[in-house]
mmCIF file of C-alpha atoms in Angstrom:
data_model
loop_
_atom_site.group_PDB
_atom_site.id
_atom_site.type_symbol
_atom_site.label_atom_id
_atom_site.label_comp_id
_atom_site.label_asym_id
_atom_site.label_seq_id
_atom_site.Cartn_x
_atom_site.Cartn_y
_atom_site.Cartn_z
ATOM 1 C CA THR A 175 96.045 89.018 92.938
ATOM 2 C CA LEU A 176 97.848 90.657 90.008
ATOM 3 C CA PRO A 177 96.657 92.810 87.091
ATOM 4 C CA SER A 178 96.548 90.975 83.790
ATOM 5 C CA GLY A 179 97.471 91.938 80.262
ATOM 6 C CA ALA A 180 100.030 94.495 79.184
ATOM 7 C CA ALA A 181 100.040 96.164 82.601
ATOM 8 C CA SER A 182 101.592 93.077 84.205
ATOM 9 C CA ALA A 183 104.995 93.638 82.583
ATOM 10 C CA GLY A 184 105.254 97.053 84.201
ATOM 11 C CA VAL A 185 104.217 95.583 87.545
ATOM 12 C CA TRP A 186 107.033 93.026 87.449
ATOM 13 C CA SER A 187 109.552 95.710 86.573
ATOM 14 C CA ARG A 188 108.449 97.999 89.405
ATOM 15 C CA ALA A 189 108.271 95.055 91.827
ATOM 16 C CA ARG A 190 111.891 94.213 91.153
ATOM 17 C CA SER A 191 112.856 97.855 91.661
ATOM 18 C CA ALA A 192 110.931 97.875 94.936
ATOM 19 C CA TYR A 193 112.711 94.740 96.110
ATOM 20 C CA MET A 194 116.107 96.199 95.324
ATOM 21 C CA ARG A 195 115.330 99.286 97.361
ATOM 22 C CA LEU A 196 113.637 97.494 100.231
ATOM 23 C CA THR A 197 116.477 95.044 100.763
ATOM 24 C CA THR A 198 119.299 97.408 99.704
ATOM 25 C CA ALA A 199 120.583 94.731 97.328
ATOM 26 C CA ALA A 200 122.805 95.736 94.396
ATOM 27 C CA ALA A 201 121.353 93.115 92.091
ATOM 28 C CA VAL A 202 118.662 90.483 92.471
ATOM 29 C CA ALA A 203 116.958 87.779 90.502
ATOM 30 C CA LEU A 204 113.477 87.635 91.998
ATOM 31 C CA THR A 205 110.537 85.675 90.695
ATOM 32 C CA LEU A 206 107.282 86.976 92.120
ATOM 33 C CA GLN A 207 104.531 84.388 92.083
ATOM 34 C CA THR A 208 100.797 84.744 92.491
ATOM 35 C CA HIS A 209 100.878 81.996 95.126
ATOM 36 C CA GLY A 210 103.839 82.094 97.501
ATOM 37 C CA CYS A 211 104.983 78.566 98.254
ATOM 38 C CA CYS A 212 108.242 76.727 98.466
ATOM 39 C CA SER A 213 109.184 74.747 95.381
ATOM 40 C CA THR A 214 109.051 70.970 95.493
ATOM 41 C CA GLN A 215 112.799 70.533 95.187
ATOM 42 C CA ASP A 216 113.403 72.974 98.045
ATOM 43 C CA SER A 217 110.888 71.443 100.421
ATOM 44 C CA THR A 218 113.089 68.456 101.276
ATOM 45 C CA THR A 219 116.174 70.495 102.114
ATOM 46 C CA ASP A 220 115.049 73.986 103.078
ATOM 47 C CA ASP A 221 113.987 74.330 106.722
ATOM 48 C CA ARG A 222 111.911 77.375 105.786
ATOM 49 C CA CYS A 223 109.493 74.919 104.206
ATOM 50 C CA SER A 224 109.118 72.643 107.217
ATOM 51 C CA ALA A 225 106.180 72.680 109.600
ATOM 52 C CA THR A 226 107.995 74.090 112.620
ATOM 53 C CA SER A 227 104.858 75.639 114.108
ATOM 54 C CA ASP A 228 101.460 74.111 114.794
ATOM 55 C CA ALA A 229 99.969 77.505 113.934
ATOM 56 C CA TRP A 230 101.713 77.443 110.542
ATOM 57 C CA ALA A 231 100.361 73.980 109.839
ATOM 58 C CA ALA A 232 96.823 74.905 110.887
ATOM 59 C CA ALA A 233 96.950 78.038 108.738
ATOM 60 C CA GLY A 234 98.083 76.123 105.658
ATOM 61 C CA LEU A 235 101.643 77.446 105.904
ATOM 62 C CA ALA A 236 103.512 74.188 106.498
ATOM 63 C CA ASP A 237 104.845 74.044 102.929
ATOM 64 C CA ARG A 238 104.289 77.609 101.726
ATOM 65 C CA PHE A 239 105.207 80.903 103.309
ATOM 66 C CA ALA A 240 102.064 82.853 102.445
ATOM 67 C CA VAL A 241 98.588 82.382 101.043
ATOM 68 C CA VAL A 242 95.652 84.589 100.014
ATOM 69 C CA HIS A 243 91.993 83.874 100.729
ATOM 70 C CA HIS A 244 89.048 85.762 99.305
ATOM 71 C CA HIS A 245 85.656 86.708 100.703
ATOM 72 C CA ILE A 246 86.337 85.607 104.270
ATOM 73 C CA LEU A 247 84.207 88.505 105.575
ATOM 74 C CA THR A 248 80.585 89.276 104.787
ATOM 75 C CA PRO A 249 79.568 92.745 103.573
ATOM 76 C CA ASP A 250 78.021 93.425 106.990
ATOM 77 C CA MET A 251 81.306 92.557 108.711
ATOM 78 C CA VAL A 252 83.181 94.956 106.441
ATOM 79 C CA GLN A 253 80.715 97.727 107.191
ATOM 80 C CA GLU A 254 80.998 97.122 110.948
ATOM 81 C CA LEU A 255 84.788 97.380 110.726
ATOM 82 C CA LEU A 256 84.694 100.533 108.609
ATOM 83 C CA ALA A 257 82.229 102.141 111.026
ATOM 84 C CA ALA A 258 84.432 101.313 114.030
ATOM 85 C CA MET A 259 87.746 102.225 112.417
ATOM 86 C CA PRO A 260 87.748 106.035 113.006
ATOM 87 C CA SER A 261 87.601 105.635 116.790
ATOM 88 C CA LEU A 262 90.258 102.897 116.824
ATOM 89 C CA LEU A 263 92.977 104.467 114.682
ATOM 90 C CA SER A 264 96.045 104.798 116.890
ATOM 91 C CA ASP A 265 99.831 104.780 116.949
ATOM 92 C CA SER A 266 99.571 101.696 119.153
ATOM 93 C CA ALA A 267 98.193 98.260 118.383
ATOM 94 C CA TRP A 268 95.321 96.666 120.291
ATOM 95 C CA TRP A 269 95.293 93.297 122.041
ATOM 96 C CA MET A 270 92.512 90.716 122.247
ATOM 97 C CA PRO A 271 93.116 87.499 124.237
ATOM 98 C CA LEU A 272 91.275 84.475 122.876
ATOM 99 C CA VAL A 273 90.313 83.051 126.283
ATOM 100 C CA ASP A 274 89.550 84.401 129.742
ATOM 101 C CA ASP A 275 91.430 83.681 132.968
ATOM 102 C CA ALA A 276 89.510 80.430 133.343
ATOM 103 C CA GLY A 277 90.629 79.239 129.913
ATOM 104 C CA LYS A 278 87.214 79.676 128.328
ATOM 105 C CA ARG A 279 86.582 81.466 125.079
ATOM 106 C CA ARG A 280 85.680 85.069 125.787
ATOM 107 C CA THR A 281 82.378 86.610 124.752
ATOM 108 C CA PRO A 282 82.989 89.304 122.120
ATOM 109 C CA ARG A 283 82.346 92.777 123.539
ATOM 110 C CA SER A 284 82.071 94.480 120.159
ATOM 111 C CA ALA A 285 81.450 93.723 116.515
ATOM 112 C CA VAL A 286 85.183 94.167 115.958
ATOM 113 C CA GLU A 287 86.057 91.426 118.456
ATOM 114 C CA GLU A 288 83.437 89.174 116.883
ATOM 115 C CA VAL A 289 85.053 89.658 113.477
ATOM 116 C CA LEU A 290 88.485 88.926 114.997
ATOM 117 C CA TYR A 291 87.184 85.593 116.295
ATOM 118 C CA HIS A 292 85.733 84.921 112.842
ATOM 119 C CA ILE A 293 89.138 85.596 111.257
ATOM 120 C CA TYR A 294 90.822 83.306 113.787
ATOM 121 C CA GLU A 295 88.487 80.452 112.838
ATOM 122 C CA ALA A 296 89.060 81.159 109.137
ATOM 123 C CA ASP A 297 92.836 81.222 109.562
ATOM 124 C CA PHE A 298 93.218 78.090 111.685
ATOM 125 C CA GLY A 299 90.129 76.074 110.778
ATOM 126 C CA GLY A 300 89.125 75.395 114.363
ATOM 127 C CA GLN A 301 92.329 73.437 115.026
ATOM 128 C CA SER A 302 94.113 73.623 118.349
ATOM 129 C CA THR A 303 97.189 75.858 118.252
ATOM 130 C CA ALA A 304 99.510 77.639 120.653
ATOM 131 C CA VAL A 305 97.995 80.999 119.674
ATOM 132 C CA ILE A 306 96.808 82.965 122.711
ATOM 133 C CA GLY A 307 95.545 86.193 121.182
ATOM 134 C CA ALA A 308 95.468 88.841 118.485
ATOM 135 C CA GLU A 309 97.511 91.994 118.110
ATOM 136 C CA TRP A 310 95.457 94.104 115.714
ATOM 137 C CA TRP A 311 95.201 97.563 114.216
ATOM 138 C CA PHE A 312 93.582 99.479 111.368
ATOM 139 C CA ARG A 313 95.349 101.347 108.580
ATOM 140 C CA ASN A 314 93.629 104.272 106.852
ATOM 141 C CA THR A 315 95.997 105.813 104.309
ATOM 142 C CA THR A 316 95.904 107.390 100.885
ATOM 143 C CA ALA A 317 95.683 104.850 98.094
ATOM 144 C CA SER A 318 99.230 105.691 97.003
ATOM 145 C CA ALA A 319 100.838 105.412 100.458
ATOM 146 C CA GLY A 320 103.554 102.838 101.074
ATOM 147 C CA GLN A 321 105.431 101.301 103.984
ATOM 148 C CA ASP A 322 109.065 100.201 104.091
ATOM 149 C CA ALA A 323 109.877 96.532 104.450
ATOM 150 C CA HIS A 324 109.964 95.339 108.046
ATOM 151 C CA TRP A 325 109.494 92.417 110.389
ATOM 152 C CA ASP A 326 106.585 92.552 112.827
ATOM 153 C CA LYS A 327 107.935 91.945 116.317
ATOM 154 C CA ASP A 328 107.555 92.669 120.015
ATOM 155 C CA GLN A 329 108.981 96.181 119.793
ATOM 156 C CA ALA A 330 109.158 96.769 123.542
ATOM 157 C CA LEU A 331 111.130 93.552 124.059
ATOM 158 C CA LEU A 332 113.571 94.680 121.399
ATOM 159 C CA GLU A 333 113.965 98.128 122.963
ATOM 160 C CA LYS A 334 114.310 96.869 126.544
ATOM 161 C CA GLU A 335 116.287 93.643 126.162
ATOM 162 C CA SER A 336 117.647 93.685 122.573
ATOM 163 C CA ARG A 337 115.793 90.434 121.913
ATOM 164 C CA ILE A 338 113.529 89.747 118.974
ATOM 165 C CA ARG A 339 110.276 87.806 119.159
ATOM 166 C CA PHE A 340 107.920 87.397 116.214
ATOM 167 C CA PRO A 341 104.220 86.565 115.975
ATOM 168 C CA GLU A 342 103.272 83.077 114.843
ATOM 169 C CA VAL A 343 101.191 84.259 111.889
ATOM 170 C CA GLY A 344 100.612 87.661 110.321
ATOM 171 C CA THR A 345 97.562 88.709 108.313
ATOM 172 C CA VAL A 346 96.316 91.660 106.296
ATOM 173 C CA THR A 347 92.627 91.982 105.388
ATOM 174 C CA TYR A 348 91.646 94.537 102.770
ATOM 175 C CA LEU A 349 88.517 96.574 103.443
ATOM 176 C CA SER A 350 88.711 98.596 100.211
ATOM 177 C CA SER A 351 89.679 98.182 96.569
ATOM 178 C CA GLY A 352 92.954 99.227 95.034
ATOM 179 C CA GLY A 353 95.765 101.016 96.774
ATOM 180 C CA THR A 354 99.419 100.068 96.946
ATOM 181 C CA PRO A 355 99.840 96.269 97.122
ATOM 182 C CA THR A 356 101.435 94.298 99.938
ATOM 183 C CA LEU A 357 104.640 92.384 99.249
ATOM 184 C CA VAL A 358 105.710 89.410 101.401
ATOM 185 C CA LEU A 359 109.149 87.874 100.859
ATOM 186 C CA ASP A 360 110.457 84.488 101.960
ATOM 187 C CA GLN A 361 113.167 86.179 104.041
ATOM 188 C CA ARG A 362 113.366 85.877 107.791
ATOM 189 C CA PHE A 363 115.742 87.477 110.278
ATOM 190 C CA GLY A 364 118.975 85.515 110.018
ATOM 191 C CA ASP A 365 120.044 83.236 112.878
ATOM 192 C CA ASP A 366 123.537 84.755 112.814
ATOM 193 C CA ALA A 367 122.374 88.366 112.519
ATOM 194 C CA CYS A 368 123.147 90.795 115.299
ATOM 195 C CA LEU A 369 121.066 93.803 116.200
ATOM 196 C CA LYS A 370 122.025 97.040 114.507
ATOM 197 C CA VAL A 371 123.678 98.783 117.452
ATOM 198 C CA PRO A 372 126.364 101.482 117.156
ATOM 199 C CA GLY A 373 129.790 99.988 116.530
ATOM 200 C CA ALA A 374 128.520 96.472 115.893
ATOM 201 C CA VAL A 375 129.820 94.471 112.946
ATOM 202 C CA CYS A 376 126.792 92.675 111.568
ATOM 203 C CA PRO A 377 126.515 89.902 109.001
ATOM 204 C CA SER A 378 123.525 89.796 106.714
ATOM 205 C CA SER A 379 120.296 90.162 108.647
ATOM 206 C CA MET A 380 118.289 88.179 106.095
ATOM 207 C CA ASP A 381 117.937 84.456 105.495
ATOM 208 C CA PRO A 382 118.219 83.827 102.595
ATOM 209 C CA PRO A 383 120.360 86.898 101.747
ATOM 210 C CA LEU A 384 118.317 87.330 98.550
ATOM 211 C CA ALA A 385 114.674 86.389 98.384
ATOM 212 C CA LYS A 386 113.847 83.274 96.380
ATOM 213 C CA GLU A 387 110.120 83.951 96.242
ATOM 214 C CA GLY A 388 107.608 86.660 96.975
ATOM 215 C CA LEU A 389 103.871 87.108 97.088
ATOM 216 C CA LEU A 390 102.404 90.373 95.769
ATOM 217 C CA VAL A 391 98.812 91.076 96.782
ATOM 218 C CA TYR A 392 96.622 93.785 95.289
ATOM 219 C CA GLY A 393 93.703 94.843 97.395
ATOM 220 C CA GLU A 394 90.134 93.737 96.877
ATOM 221 C CA PRO A 395 87.488 94.023 99.585
ATOM 222 C CA THR A 396 87.828 91.028 101.960
ATOM 223 C CA SER A 397 91.029 89.746 100.315
ATOM 224 C CA HIS A 398 92.906 88.160 103.209
ATOM 225 C CA LEU A 399 96.685 87.668 103.183
ATOM 226 C CA VAL A 400 98.094 85.115 105.639
ATOM 227 C CA PHE A 401 101.855 84.646 106.094
ATOM 228 C CA ARG A 402 104.421 83.259 108.490
ATOM 229 C CA GLY A 403 104.911 85.868 111.186
ATOM 230 C CA ASN A 404 108.708 85.982 110.956
ATOM 231 C CA LEU A 405 108.876 87.133 107.316
ATOM 232 C CA LEU A 406 109.916 90.409 105.739
ATOM 233 C CA HIS A 407 107.039 92.376 104.234
ATOM 234 C CA GLY A 408 106.045 95.877 103.235
ATOM 235 C CA VAL A 409 103.990 98.096 100.953
ATOM 236 C CA PRO A 410 106.337 99.178 98.123
ATOM 237 C CA HIS A 411 106.075 102.832 97.117
ATOM 238 C CA GLU A 412 107.161 101.866 93.602
ATOM 239 C CA LEU A 413 103.914 99.956 93.075
ATOM 240 C CA ALA A 414 101.572 102.748 94.154
ATOM 241 C CA PRO A 415 98.626 103.181 91.777
ATOM 242 C CA GLN A 416 98.847 105.954 89.230
ATOM 243 C CA THR A 417 95.804 107.988 90.196
ATOM 244 C CA THR A 418 94.750 111.617 90.306
ATOM 245 C CA ASP A 419 92.052 110.896 92.877
ATOM 246 C CA ASP A 420 93.412 112.515 96.028
ATOM 247 C CA GLU A 421 90.479 111.157 98.032
ATOM 248 C CA ALA A 422 91.098 107.482 97.208
ATOM 249 C CA ARG A 423 91.889 105.559 100.392
ATOM 250 C CA ARG A 424 93.436 102.245 101.377
ATOM 251 C CA PHE A 425 91.687 100.596 104.328
ATOM 252 C CA VAL A 426 93.130 97.444 105.916
ATOM 253 C CA LEU A 427 92.825 95.469 109.132
ATOM 254 C CA ALA A 428 96.128 93.914 110.232
ATOM 255 C CA VAL A 429 96.113 91.029 112.728
ATOM 256 C CA ASN A 430 99.122 89.236 114.198
ATOM 257 C CA TRP A 431 98.471 85.967 116.014
ATOM 258 C CA TRP A 432 100.810 85.461 118.982
ATOM 259 C CA SER A 433 101.788 82.487 121.138
ATOM 260 C CA GLY A 434 103.560 82.447 124.495
ATOM 261 C CA SER A 435 102.703 85.882 125.855
ATOM 262 C CA LYS A 436 101.236 89.088 124.523
ATOM 263 C CA PRO A 437 103.542 91.794 123.158
ATOM 264 C CA ALA A 438 104.421 94.394 125.785
ATOM 265 C CA SER A 439 102.141 97.357 126.481
ATOM 266 C CA GLU A 440 104.983 99.861 126.648
ATOM 267 C CA GLY A 441 107.664 101.072 124.260
ATOM 268 C CA SER A 442 107.424 103.002 121.006
ATOM 269 C CA LEU A 443 104.858 100.586 119.515
ATOM 270 C CA PRO A 444 102.797 99.323 122.462
ATOM 271 C CA CYS A 445 100.159 96.602 122.266
ATOM 272 C CA VAL A 446 97.255 97.716 124.469
ATOM 273 C CA PRO A 447 94.219 95.712 125.647
ATOM 274 C CA LEU A 448 90.834 97.430 125.464
ATOM 275 C CA SER A 449 88.651 97.385 128.589
ATOM 276 C CA ASP A 450 84.852 97.343 128.680
ATOM 277 C CA ALA A 451 85.037 101.049 129.477
ATOM 278 C CA ASP A 452 87.212 101.660 126.410
ATOM 279 C CA TRP A 453 84.640 100.012 124.167
ATOM 280 C CA ARG A 454 81.786 101.912 125.835
ATOM 281 C CA ARG A 455 83.589 105.240 125.518
ATOM 282 C CA ARG A 456 83.851 104.651 121.775
ATOM 283 C CA GLY A 457 80.198 103.692 121.521
ATOM 284 C CA LEU A 458 81.116 100.200 120.319
ATOM 285 C CA TYR A 459 80.270 98.018 123.329
ATOM 286 C CA ARG A 460 77.870 95.228 122.392
ATOM 287 C CA THR A 461 74.727 94.911 124.464
ATOM 288 C CA ASP A 462 72.324 93.140 122.082
ATOM 289 C CA GLY A 463 74.212 89.873 121.751
ATOM 290 C CA HIS A 464 73.242 89.559 118.096
ATOM 291 C CA PRO A 465 76.031 88.250 115.839
ATOM 292 C CA VAL A 466 77.225 90.113 112.782
ATOM 293 C CA ARG A 467 76.114 88.286 109.641
#
């Protein structure tokens, strides 16, 4: 997932600078690895390495915080997603439940939903988990665009009740080459952290206070990043590609797998289900029943 040769030294230097900015740390000692997993000596004592979620275990995250898979989508699947993306770009995220009201697996109503089911099977290997559905969205940005470090969460719940709930598993699937890489750190929201409200005195909001490990992923078509849903991640501006091509784009499909209940449909970052009419209005409703190969 990393460039090789002389360029790698510059990448490490910029990655460390990005980490220092993203976490507002004065000084850090961060080792970025091409495969993000807990070390053997940590695994017996560090609860971040334990299989606390059946979804983590099914996704191969019981003893590592993130993993990258390659070529999980076929070229036809990528083309279907790219064709659908313009009509689905939104400030909100979309919601797809995995089963209907009777508890049966739903029939995909679009090529996009079919690909989402395909990703679910790839992520969890057909194992039974507590996951009930997918929060998903597209990103279409310039190749040099970045995004500050953040935790994915139920934003409406945070805004309404000052409570934080995270997805079980987060994923990023690249639909294009290049662009600014994604950085996932082994830092979760601290158990003793309070919400940043006016007048509050807050201890560190990160556990551990300084990251021990990170996974840096450069985009290749169908590269698929899978990570524990409660971890800090972002797209560091410092690692943006040096390019003069103003038309170069970064296309990704982000999917969060949730258990319990779906994220709320209101708030500043709502998670909205798509009806049959919504799919038809976009010209994406499936009527032929033929799978995407």
